[in-house]
Amino acid sequence: MKRRKRITTSLLLLSILLMTLSCKNQDKSQELQDAVVKVDYLNESEADFDKRMAWWRDARFGMFIHWGPYAVPAGTHKGEKIKGIGEWIMERGKIPIAEYENYARAFNPVDFNADAWAKLMKDAGMKYVVITSKHHDGFALWDSKVSSYDMVDFTPYGKDILKQLSEACRTYGIKFGTYHSIMDWHHPMAQGDTYTGNRDITEEDKIEFEAYLEQYLKPQVKELITAYDTDILWFDGEWVKEFTHDQGKALYQYVRELKPDIIINNRVDKGRQGMQGMNKEDADYAGDFGTPEQEILEQASSLDWESCMTMNDTWGFKSYDHNWKSTSTLVHNLIDIVSKGGNYLLNVGPTAEGLIPEPSVTRLTEMGSWLAVNGEAIYNSQRFQNNFKQGESIRFTKTKGTNTLYAITLEKPESVLTIKHMVPEPNSSIQLLGHPGDLEWDYNETSGLSIHLPEDLLSGWNDTTYAWTFKITGKEI
Ligand code: FHN
């Protein structure tokens, strides 16, 4: 018995030893796990930042999509035209939540075709998309498990928009991003009971807002990343008083821990200087790029930035907004932005039926035709270090890391085009993109580079030319 007892004791000792070892191993793995999770994404190295931003910088041109229940009233509520941007009709029209929900119940985009939208992005030369997953009205365009105020549970359409669009974008090689509003006019712990502005916010509101962020906003953001592998998170509505700088930094860290290589705009935090879009410099604000809105930076910037703009005057669809910018203006905006080192996020506001308005489709297709010829001066480009422009009608870009320079004229040039700020390599050739053959040129230090344009070439400039790109090998000065 003894022996058995001895064996039992030994076994007991052995099992205690094994348990101790496994506990030590568990502690070790927890330590390792903690070590892995606790990457401080707010203090990322320059090299890691540049690596993560590389595709976005090369992309230069993306589609913004503002789409939701606000497309149903399309700017008119109870027979009254509501002033302002279409996606703000709930607030501008002082529509009570219960009444606005009826627009969500009527949202039935039976003509929505994700493949057609993704193909349009491709044909337009757009490399990424940012669609409103949830705008200020709080309505989710996907099948959220955190809320039933969403496309699947609350509308007759009953299908997940983001699932369809993210899959179509992958098919066409378009990076998929989502706009997500921090402000939420529907959720009672956010602005749900104060969005009409009929009272000042209280300390209680701020405490509730923190709970909304933790129990609602972050779980929904997690859904977007885990379900649709979002490449860009474009936050907005960060200006509300309940939202703090500390919460912004924590939100940035949270999102990066979910997907380390995701790209997040500066509206994740409180740094944005209004519509100018770049961060204030009074603190270290989170966010990977600045977001000028409806405007373009005056000067070039070494920081990452993206100008978001509408094609007419509204983000969300309004049936009577026909103030469309010309394709020439849109192409010139793109060229100006890229010459200053930025990206262009150009908006479409689809109808309640799920159609992108025809004037938007026409303009995007025409932009795509221009980019098909001139895109090498836009994509994978970087700005000149000293001069992004010459006068008001010439912009400069160059292919990243090379001596391939581009001078882009926004107006029909004269028979001799004089270019400053660059020295061509001796005996190199100069071309006009889209036109075969080399152009005659000469250079001297006094007058600079003179490119001679024959009349038969100049006579080809017409209303759909928009801009000419001259390709030069040399160095910028
Ligand atoms: O209030 C929003 C507005 O509806 C729209 O989404 C724009 C686009 O960036 N952002 C906010 C206004 O700055």
Short mmCIF file of C-alpha atoms and ligand atoms in Angstrom, two decimals:
data_model
loop_
_atom_site.label_atom_id
_atom_site.label_comp_id
_atom_site.label_asym_id
_atom_site.label_seq_id
_atom_site.Cartn_x
_atom_site.Cartn_y
_atom_site.Cartn_z
CA MET A 1 0.00 0.00 0.00
CA LYS A 2 2.86 2.16 1.00
CA ARG A 3 4.52 1.78 -2.36
CA ARG A 4 1.31 2.71 -3.95
CA LYS A 5 1.09 5.59 -1.55
CA ARG A 6 4.67 6.59 -2.52
CA ILE A 7 3.72 6.37 -6.17
CA THR A 8 0.58 8.38 -5.42
CA THR A 9 2.67 10.94 -3.57
CA SER A 10 5.09 11.10 -6.46
CA LEU A 11 2.23 11.45 -8.88
CA LEU A 12 0.75 14.13 -6.66
CA LEU A 13 4.05 15.97 -6.52
CA LEU A 14 4.45 15.58 -10.27
CA SER A 15 0.96 16.96 -10.94
CA ILE A 16 1.61 19.91 -8.60
CA LEU A 17 4.85 20.56 -10.46
CA LEU A 18 3.09 20.36 -13.83
CA MET A 19 0.30 22.64 -12.62
CA THR A 20 2.87 25.14 -11.33
CA LEU A 21 4.70 25.05 -14.63
CA SER A 22 1.50 25.44 -16.62
CA CYS A 23 0.47 28.38 -14.41
CA LYS A 24 3.85 29.94 -15.03
CA ASN A 25 3.35 29.29 -18.75
CA GLN A 26 -0.11 30.84 -18.61
CA ASP A 27 1.29 33.89 -16.84
CA LYS A 28 4.01 34.05 -19.48
CA SER A 29 1.57 33.84 -22.35
CA GLN A 30 -0.61 36.50 -20.71
CA GLU A 31 2.47 38.70 -20.31
CA LEU A 32 3.35 38.09 -23.93
CA GLN A 33 -0.21 38.73 -24.95
CA ASP A 34 -0.24 41.95 -22.97
CA ALA A 35 3.08 42.91 -24.49
CA VAL A 36 1.71 42.24 -27.99
CA VAL A 37 -1.54 44.14 -27.44
CA LYS A 38 0.04 47.18 -25.83
CA VAL A 39 1.62 48.68 -28.94
CA ASP A 40 1.43 52.44 -28.51
CA TYR A 41 -0.04 53.41 -31.89
CA LEU A 42 -0.10 57.06 -30.92
CA ASN A 43 3.71 57.08 -31.02
CA GLU A 44 4.32 55.15 -34.23
CA SER A 45 7.72 55.41 -35.89
CA GLU A 46 8.04 57.54 -39.03
CA ALA A 47 9.07 54.45 -41.00
CA ASP A 48 6.03 52.45 -39.87
CA PHE A 49 3.77 55.43 -40.57
CA ASP A 50 5.15 55.89 -44.09
CA LYS A 51 4.79 52.16 -44.82
CA ARG A 52 1.18 52.13 -43.66
CA MET A 53 0.27 55.32 -45.59
CA ALA A 54 2.04 54.34 -48.83
CA TRP A 55 -0.95 52.95 -50.78
CA TRP A 56 -3.16 55.85 -49.67
CA ARG A 57 -0.60 58.44 -50.80
CA ASP A 58 -0.22 56.73 -54.17
CA ALA A 59 -4.02 56.46 -54.61
CA ARG A 60 -4.64 60.24 -54.74
CA PHE A 61 -8.33 59.96 -55.75
CA GLY A 62 -11.31 58.38 -53.95
CA MET A 63 -15.09 58.38 -53.92
CA PHE A 64 -17.06 59.71 -50.94
CA ILE A 65 -20.61 58.33 -50.63
CA HIS A 66 -23.23 59.94 -48.41
CA TRP A 67 -26.22 57.63 -48.36
CA GLY A 68 -28.95 56.89 -45.83
CA PRO A 69 -32.60 57.51 -44.95
CA TYR A 70 -32.13 61.25 -45.69
CA ALA A 71 -32.21 60.28 -49.41
CA VAL A 72 -35.92 59.47 -48.95
CA PRO A 73 -37.11 63.05 -48.22
CA ALA A 74 -34.31 64.26 -50.54
CA GLY A 75 -34.44 67.80 -49.14
CA THR A 76 -38.19 68.18 -48.71
CA HIS A 77 -40.09 67.46 -45.48
CA LYS A 78 -43.91 67.76 -45.24
CA GLY A 79 -43.92 69.71 -48.49
CA GLU A 80 -41.33 72.23 -47.29
CA LYS A 81 -37.89 72.55 -48.89
CA ILE A 82 -35.40 72.31 -46.03
CA LYS A 83 -32.34 74.53 -46.40
CA GLY A 84 -28.82 73.15 -46.14
CA ILE A 85 -27.11 69.89 -46.91
CA GLY A 86 -29.41 66.96 -47.50
CA GLU A 87 -28.06 64.62 -44.83
CA TRP A 88 -28.85 67.26 -42.16
CA ILE A 89 -32.60 67.30 -42.89
CA MET A 90 -33.38 65.63 -39.54
CA GLU A 91 -31.72 68.48 -37.64
CA ARG A 92 -32.47 71.41 -40.00
CA GLY A 93 -36.06 70.26 -40.30
CA LYS A 94 -36.31 69.75 -36.52
CA ILE A 95 -37.77 66.31 -37.22
CA PRO A 96 -38.41 64.32 -34.02
CA ILE A 97 -36.62 60.96 -33.89
CA ALA A 98 -39.84 58.89 -34.08
CA GLU A 99 -40.94 60.86 -37.16
CA TYR A 100 -37.55 60.58 -38.88
CA GLU A 101 -37.55 56.83 -38.31
CA ASN A 102 -40.40 56.65 -40.82
CA TYR A 103 -37.93 57.71 -43.52
CA ALA A 104 -35.74 54.77 -42.50
CA ARG A 105 -38.78 52.46 -42.65
CA ALA A 106 -39.39 53.70 -46.21
CA PHE A 107 -35.76 53.33 -47.31
CA ASN A 108 -35.89 50.61 -49.98
CA PRO A 109 -33.08 50.98 -52.57
CA VAL A 110 -34.30 48.28 -54.93
CA ASP A 111 -32.11 49.66 -57.76
CA PHE A 112 -28.90 49.48 -55.72
CA ASN A 113 -26.22 47.64 -57.69
CA ALA A 114 -22.92 47.36 -55.82
CA ASP A 115 -21.08 46.05 -58.86
CA ALA A 116 -22.19 49.02 -60.96
CA TRP A 117 -21.03 51.44 -58.24
CA ALA A 118 -17.63 49.74 -57.93
CA LYS A 119 -17.25 49.68 -61.73
CA LEU A 120 -18.02 53.42 -61.85
CA MET A 121 -15.29 54.05 -59.26
CA LYS A 122 -12.89 52.02 -61.41
CA ASP A 123 -13.91 53.79 -64.63
CA ALA A 124 -13.50 57.15 -62.86
CA GLY A 125 -9.93 56.30 -61.88
CA MET A 126 -10.81 56.25 -58.18
CA LYS A 127 -8.66 53.95 -56.02
CA TYR A 128 -10.68 53.92 -52.79
CA VAL A 129 -14.16 54.61 -51.46
CA VAL A 130 -15.43 56.01 -48.14
CA ILE A 131 -19.15 55.37 -47.58
CA THR A 132 -21.26 56.56 -44.64
CA SER A 133 -21.67 53.47 -42.48
CA LYS A 134 -23.50 55.69 -39.97
CA HIS A 135 -24.06 59.41 -40.42
CA HIS A 136 -25.23 61.78 -37.68
CA ASP A 137 -28.78 60.38 -37.90
CA GLY A 138 -27.50 57.18 -36.28
CA PHE A 139 -28.77 54.82 -38.98
CA ALA A 140 -26.49 51.87 -39.83
CA LEU A 141 -26.07 50.85 -43.46
CA TRP A 142 -25.02 47.34 -42.43
CA ASP A 143 -26.48 44.47 -40.37
CA SER A 144 -25.35 45.64 -36.94
CA LYS A 145 -25.66 43.24 -34.02
CA VAL A 146 -25.43 46.19 -31.65
CA SER A 147 -28.57 47.90 -32.91
CA SER A 148 -31.74 47.18 -34.87
CA TYR A 149 -31.69 50.71 -36.33
CA ASP A 150 -30.06 49.36 -39.43
CA MET A 151 -30.55 48.38 -43.07
CA VAL A 152 -31.50 44.77 -42.34
CA ASP A 153 -33.82 45.14 -39.35
CA PHE A 154 -35.44 48.50 -39.98
CA THR A 155 -36.07 48.76 -43.74
CA PRO A 156 -38.14 46.90 -46.33
CA TYR A 157 -34.90 46.37 -48.25
CA GLY A 158 -33.55 44.09 -45.54
CA LYS A 159 -30.05 43.55 -46.95
CA ASP A 160 -26.58 44.62 -45.84
CA ILE A 161 -25.30 47.44 -48.06
CA LEU A 162 -21.71 47.45 -46.74
CA LYS A 163 -21.36 43.71 -47.27
CA GLN A 164 -22.39 44.02 -50.91
CA LEU A 165 -20.29 47.10 -51.60
CA SER A 166 -17.15 45.91 -49.81
CA GLU A 167 -17.24 42.67 -51.80
CA ALA A 168 -17.77 44.50 -55.11
CA CYS A 169 -14.91 46.88 -54.30
CA ARG A 170 -12.57 43.97 -53.62
CA THR A 171 -13.51 42.55 -57.03
CA TYR A 172 -12.44 45.78 -58.73
CA GLY A 173 -9.35 46.32 -56.55
CA ILE A 174 -10.86 49.36 -54.84
CA LYS A 175 -9.87 49.92 -51.19
CA PHE A 176 -12.94 50.03 -48.91
CA GLY A 177 -13.42 52.71 -46.25
CA THR A 178 -16.24 53.77 -43.98
CA TYR A 179 -17.28 57.17 -42.68
CA HIS A 180 -18.55 56.89 -39.10
CA SER A 181 -20.17 59.71 -37.14
CA ILE A 182 -19.18 60.14 -33.48
CA MET A 183 -22.17 62.43 -33.03
CA ASP A 184 -25.41 60.39 -33.04
CA TRP A 185 -28.80 62.11 -33.13
CA HIS A 186 -30.64 58.83 -32.54
CA HIS A 187 -28.87 57.20 -29.58
CA PRO A 188 -30.29 58.40 -26.24
CA MET A 189 -26.88 58.29 -24.54
CA ALA A 190 -25.34 60.42 -27.32
CA GLN A 191 -27.14 63.45 -28.78
CA GLY A 192 -30.48 61.64 -29.09
CA ASP A 193 -32.17 63.93 -26.60
CA THR A 194 -30.20 67.10 -27.21
CA TYR A 195 -29.80 67.31 -30.98
CA THR A 196 -32.62 69.82 -31.26
CA GLY A 197 -30.33 72.12 -29.28
CA ASN A 198 -33.10 72.92 -26.80
CA ARG A 199 -30.83 72.64 -23.77
CA ASP A 200 -27.13 72.89 -22.80
CA ILE A 201 -25.31 69.65 -22.20
CA THR A 202 -24.77 68.61 -18.59
CA GLU A 203 -22.09 66.64 -16.76
CA GLU A 204 -24.56 63.76 -16.83
CA ASP A 205 -24.61 63.97 -20.65
CA LYS A 206 -20.82 63.68 -20.68
CA ILE A 207 -20.91 60.61 -18.43
CA GLU A 208 -23.57 59.03 -20.63
CA PHE A 209 -21.59 59.88 -23.76
CA GLU A 210 -18.59 57.96 -22.43
CA ALA A 211 -20.88 54.96 -21.94
CA TYR A 212 -22.23 55.42 -25.50
CA LEU A 213 -18.68 55.38 -26.84
CA GLU A 214 -17.75 52.20 -24.96
CA GLN A 215 -21.02 50.28 -25.24
CA TYR A 216 -22.22 51.37 -28.68
CA LEU A 217 -19.85 53.30 -30.92
CA LYS A 218 -16.78 51.12 -30.37
CA PRO A 219 -18.69 47.82 -30.77
CA GLN A 220 -20.16 49.13 -34.06
CA VAL A 221 -16.72 50.24 -35.25
CA LYS A 222 -15.43 46.78 -34.36
CA GLU A 223 -18.18 45.27 -36.52
CA LEU A 224 -17.10 47.41 -39.48
CA ILE A 225 -13.49 46.29 -39.19
CA THR A 226 -14.07 42.62 -38.48
CA ALA A 227 -16.95 42.12 -40.92
CA TYR A 228 -15.84 44.28 -43.87
CA ASP A 229 -12.06 44.51 -43.32
CA THR A 230 -12.30 48.28 -43.57
CA ASP A 231 -9.11 49.90 -44.93
CA ILE A 232 -9.99 53.48 -43.88
CA LEU A 233 -12.01 54.75 -40.92
CA TRP A 234 -13.19 58.27 -41.65
CA PHE A 235 -14.63 59.69 -38.44
CA ASP A 236 -16.79 62.80 -38.33
CA GLY A 237 -19.02 64.65 -35.86
CA GLU A 238 -16.12 64.95 -33.46
CA TRP A 239 -16.95 68.57 -32.62
CA VAL A 240 -19.61 67.76 -30.02
CA LYS A 241 -18.77 69.08 -26.57
CA GLU A 242 -19.30 65.67 -24.94
CA PHE A 243 -16.38 64.22 -26.94
CA THR A 244 -12.90 64.85 -25.52
CA HIS A 245 -9.29 64.78 -26.72
CA ASP A 246 -8.55 61.86 -24.40
CA GLN A 247 -11.49 59.93 -25.82
CA GLY A 248 -10.19 60.72 -29.32
CA LYS A 249 -6.75 59.33 -28.57
CA ALA A 250 -8.30 56.26 -26.96
CA LEU A 251 -10.56 55.73 -29.99
CA TYR A 252 -7.55 55.93 -32.34
CA GLN A 253 -5.64 53.38 -30.23
CA TYR A 254 -8.71 51.12 -30.08
CA VAL A 255 -9.17 51.09 -33.85
CA ARG A 256 -5.47 50.50 -34.58
CA GLU A 257 -5.41 47.57 -32.12
CA LEU A 258 -8.31 46.05 -34.07
CA LYS A 259 -6.50 46.49 -37.39
CA PRO A 260 -2.93 47.83 -37.08
CA ASP A 261 -2.57 48.85 -40.74
CA ILE A 262 -5.90 50.69 -40.99
CA ILE A 263 -5.77 54.40 -41.87
CA ILE A 264 -7.76 56.88 -39.73
CA ASN A 265 -8.51 60.55 -40.46
CA ASN A 266 -7.92 63.41 -38.01
CA ARG A 267 -11.61 63.70 -37.09
CA VAL A 268 -11.06 60.73 -34.73
CA ASP A 269 -9.82 63.39 -32.29
CA LYS A 270 -10.33 67.10 -31.55
CA GLY A 271 -7.49 68.61 -33.59
CA ARG A 272 -9.33 69.75 -36.73
CA GLN A 273 -9.38 73.49 -37.40
CA GLY A 274 -12.91 73.65 -38.81
CA MET A 275 -13.40 73.35 -42.56
CA GLN A 276 -9.71 74.13 -43.17
CA GLY A 277 -9.30 70.59 -41.90
CA MET A 278 -5.71 70.46 -40.68
CA ASN A 279 -4.81 69.90 -37.03
CA LYS A 280 -4.15 72.68 -34.54
CA GLU A 281 -0.64 72.60 -33.12
CA ASP A 282 -1.48 73.17 -29.48
CA ALA A 283 -1.46 69.44 -28.67
CA ASP A 284 -0.52 66.10 -30.19
CA TYR A 285 -3.79 65.08 -31.82
CA ALA A 286 -4.53 61.61 -33.19
CA GLY A 287 -5.29 60.98 -36.85
CA ASP A 288 -3.25 60.09 -39.95
CA PHE A 289 -4.36 62.83 -42.34
CA GLY A 290 -5.96 66.26 -42.35
CA THR A 291 -9.43 66.76 -43.87
CA PRO A 292 -10.06 70.12 -45.57
CA GLU A 293 -13.75 70.19 -46.47
CA GLN A 294 -15.17 71.93 -49.57
CA GLU A 295 -11.81 73.65 -49.92
CA ILE A 296 -8.22 73.06 -51.03
CA LEU A 297 -5.17 74.09 -49.00
CA GLU A 298 -3.73 77.37 -50.28
CA GLN A 299 -0.18 76.02 -50.16
CA ALA A 300 1.45 72.61 -50.52
CA SER A 301 1.88 70.62 -47.32
CA SER A 302 4.37 67.97 -46.25
CA LEU A 303 1.61 66.51 -44.04
CA ASP A 304 -0.89 63.97 -45.35
CA TRP A 305 -4.17 65.61 -46.26
CA GLU A 306 -7.31 64.91 -48.25
CA SER A 307 -9.76 67.49 -49.55
CA CYS A 308 -13.36 66.23 -49.49
CA MET A 309 -15.85 67.95 -51.76
CA THR A 310 -19.31 67.66 -53.21
CA MET A 311 -20.07 67.74 -56.93
CA ASN A 312 -23.07 70.02 -56.35
CA ASP A 313 -23.86 71.70 -53.01
CA THR A 314 -25.00 68.74 -50.91
CA TRP A 315 -23.46 65.52 -49.59
CA GLY A 316 -26.73 63.61 -49.18
CA PHE A 317 -29.12 63.56 -52.16
CA LYS A 318 -31.47 66.53 -52.67
CA SER A 319 -33.90 66.25 -55.57
CA TYR A 320 -33.60 69.94 -56.45
CA ASP A 321 -29.84 70.55 -56.12
CA HIS A 322 -28.72 70.88 -59.74
CA ASN A 323 -25.73 73.13 -59.10
CA TRP A 324 -23.20 70.71 -60.56
CA LYS A 325 -19.53 71.66 -60.89
CA SER A 326 -18.16 71.20 -64.41
CA THR A 327 -15.88 68.27 -65.18
CA SER A 328 -13.17 70.82 -65.98
CA THR A 329 -13.46 72.24 -62.44
CA LEU A 330 -13.34 68.75 -60.93
CA VAL A 331 -10.25 67.78 -62.96
CA HIS A 332 -8.54 71.08 -62.08
CA ASN A 333 -9.35 70.50 -58.39
CA LEU A 334 -7.72 67.06 -58.58
CA ILE A 335 -4.60 68.45 -60.27
CA ASP A 336 -4.30 71.38 -57.83
CA ILE A 337 -4.73 69.10 -54.80
CA VAL A 338 -2.19 66.53 -56.01
CA SER A 339 0.35 69.24 -56.87
CA LYS A 340 0.12 70.31 -53.20
CA GLY A 341 0.61 66.74 -51.96
CA GLY A 342 -3.01 65.90 -51.16
CA ASN A 343 -5.76 63.43 -52.05
CA TYR A 344 -9.18 64.25 -53.51
CA LEU A 345 -12.25 62.59 -51.96
CA LEU A 346 -15.10 63.44 -54.33
CA ASN A 347 -18.66 62.84 -53.15
CA VAL A 348 -21.72 61.24 -54.69
CA GLY A 349 -25.14 61.29 -53.01
CA PRO A 350 -27.22 58.34 -54.28
CA THR A 351 -31.01 58.47 -54.48
CA ALA A 352 -33.36 56.54 -52.17
CA GLU A 353 -33.78 54.01 -54.98
CA GLY A 354 -30.01 53.31 -54.96
CA LEU A 355 -28.95 55.19 -58.08
CA ILE A 356 -26.00 57.56 -58.36
CA PRO A 357 -27.37 60.72 -60.03
CA GLU A 358 -26.67 60.85 -63.78
CA PRO A 359 -24.80 64.20 -63.63
CA SER A 360 -22.37 62.56 -61.16
CA VAL A 361 -21.94 59.50 -63.38
CA THR A 362 -21.24 61.68 -66.43
CA ARG A 363 -18.60 63.76 -64.61
CA LEU A 364 -16.90 60.75 -63.08
CA THR A 365 -16.73 58.99 -66.44
CA GLU A 366 -15.20 62.10 -68.05
CA MET A 367 -12.66 62.38 -65.20
CA GLY A 368 -11.79 58.73 -65.77
CA SER A 369 -11.15 59.39 -69.46
CA TRP A 370 -8.76 62.22 -68.58
CA LEU A 371 -6.98 60.06 -66.00
CA ALA A 372 -6.65 57.18 -68.45
CA VAL A 373 -4.32 59.44 -70.46
CA ASN A 374 -2.77 61.59 -67.70
CA GLY A 375 -2.92 59.38 -64.62
CA GLU A 376 0.84 58.78 -64.47
CA ALA A 377 1.18 62.43 -63.34
CA ILE A 378 -1.37 61.87 -60.56
CA TYR A 379 -1.01 58.37 -59.13
CA ASN A 380 2.17 57.35 -57.29
CA SER A 381 3.21 61.00 -57.54
CA GLN A 382 4.75 63.45 -55.14
CA ARG A 383 4.78 67.22 -55.10
CA PHE A 384 7.66 69.50 -56.07
CA GLN A 385 9.57 70.55 -52.98
CA ASN A 386 9.89 74.24 -53.90
CA ASN A 387 7.13 75.26 -56.33
CA PHE A 388 3.87 73.41 -56.81
CA LYS A 389 2.75 75.87 -59.50
CA GLN A 390 3.77 78.49 -62.06
CA GLY A 391 1.30 81.34 -62.33
CA GLU A 392 -2.31 80.24 -61.97
CA SER A 393 -2.53 77.83 -64.88
CA ILE A 394 0.43 75.45 -64.49
CA ARG A 395 0.89 72.79 -61.78
CA PHE A 396 3.84 70.46 -61.20
CA THR A 397 4.07 66.86 -60.02
CA LYS A 398 6.69 64.14 -60.32
CA THR A 399 6.70 60.37 -60.16
CA LYS A 400 7.71 59.37 -56.64
CA GLY A 401 11.47 58.97 -56.26
CA THR A 402 12.33 59.58 -59.92
CA ASN A 403 13.45 62.42 -62.23
CA THR A 404 10.25 62.14 -64.25
CA LEU A 405 8.60 65.54 -63.97
CA TYR A 406 5.19 66.74 -65.14
CA ALA A 407 4.03 70.22 -66.03
CA ILE A 408 0.22 70.29 -66.25
CA THR A 409 -1.41 73.26 -68.04
CA LEU A 410 -4.98 74.02 -66.96
CA GLU A 411 -5.56 76.24 -70.00
CA LYS A 412 -4.74 75.94 -73.70
CA PRO A 413 -1.07 77.01 -73.97
CA GLU A 414 0.47 79.36 -76.52
CA SER A 415 2.66 78.07 -79.35
CA VAL A 416 5.70 78.34 -77.04
CA LEU A 417 5.13 77.08 -73.51
CA THR A 418 7.73 78.50 -71.12
CA ILE A 419 8.33 76.42 -67.99
CA LYS A 420 10.34 77.59 -64.98
CA HIS A 421 11.28 75.53 -61.90
CA MET A 422 12.79 72.64 -63.82
CA VAL A 423 15.93 71.84 -65.83
CA PRO A 424 15.56 69.13 -68.48
CA GLU A 425 18.31 66.61 -68.88
CA PRO A 426 20.36 67.41 -71.99
CA ASN A 427 19.15 65.56 -75.10
CA SER A 428 16.16 64.16 -73.20
CA SER A 429 12.76 63.95 -74.91
CA ILE A 430 9.67 65.87 -73.91
CA GLN A 431 6.18 64.49 -74.64
CA LEU A 432 2.60 65.64 -74.33
CA LEU A 433 0.73 62.71 -72.74
CA GLY A 434 -1.82 61.25 -75.10
CA HIS A 435 -0.04 62.59 -78.19
CA PRO A 436 2.62 60.57 -80.03
CA GLY A 437 6.08 61.92 -80.81
CA ASP A 438 8.60 64.16 -79.07
CA LEU A 439 8.22 67.92 -78.87
CA GLU A 440 10.83 70.48 -79.88
CA TRP A 441 12.33 72.31 -76.91
CA ASP A 442 15.24 74.47 -75.82
CA TYR A 443 16.53 75.59 -72.46
CA ASN A 444 18.62 78.45 -71.12
CA GLU A 445 19.09 79.66 -67.59
CA THR A 446 17.56 83.04 -68.31
CA SER A 447 14.25 82.15 -69.93
CA GLY A 448 14.03 78.58 -68.72
CA LEU A 449 12.52 75.70 -70.70
CA SER A 450 10.65 76.57 -73.91
CA ILE A 451 8.48 73.85 -75.42
CA HIS A 452 7.39 74.48 -79.02
CA LEU A 453 3.79 73.41 -79.81
CA PRO A 454 2.82 73.03 -83.47
CA GLU A 455 -0.48 74.49 -84.62
CA ASP A 456 -1.98 71.14 -85.56
CA LEU A 457 -1.42 70.03 -81.97
CA LEU A 458 -2.85 73.22 -80.46
CA SER A 459 -5.93 72.96 -82.67
CA GLY A 460 -6.75 69.70 -80.88
CA TRP A 461 -7.56 71.50 -77.62
CA ASN A 462 -11.35 71.41 -77.06
CA ASP A 463 -13.96 71.60 -74.29
CA THR A 464 -13.21 68.08 -73.09
CA THR A 465 -9.42 68.54 -72.95
CA TYR A 466 -9.54 70.01 -69.38
CA ALA A 467 -5.69 69.99 -68.99
CA TRP A 468 -2.53 68.98 -70.85
CA THR A 469 0.34 67.08 -69.18
CA PHE A 470 3.90 67.57 -70.42
CA LYS A 471 6.35 64.84 -69.40
CA ILE A 472 9.94 65.95 -68.84
CA THR A 473 13.04 64.14 -67.60
CA GLY A 474 15.13 66.42 -65.43
CA LYS A 475 15.29 68.05 -62.04
CA GLU A 476 13.15 70.59 -60.28
CA ILE A 477 14.71 73.92 -59.22
O1 FHN B 1 -21.80 67.35 -40.77
C1 FHN B 1 -21.03 66.63 -41.72
C2 FHN B 1 -21.64 66.73 -43.08
O2 FHN B 1 -22.93 66.21 -43.07
C3 FHN B 1 -20.77 65.94 -44.07
O3 FHN B 1 -20.73 64.57 -43.69
C4 FHN B 1 -19.36 66.53 -44.07
C5 FHN B 1 -18.47 65.73 -45.02
O4 FHN B 1 -17.20 65.68 -44.53
N1 FHN B 1 -18.82 66.46 -42.72
C6 FHN B 1 -19.59 67.14 -41.69
C7 FHN B 1 -19.49 68.64 -41.81
O5 FHN B 1 -18.14 69.04 -41.58
#
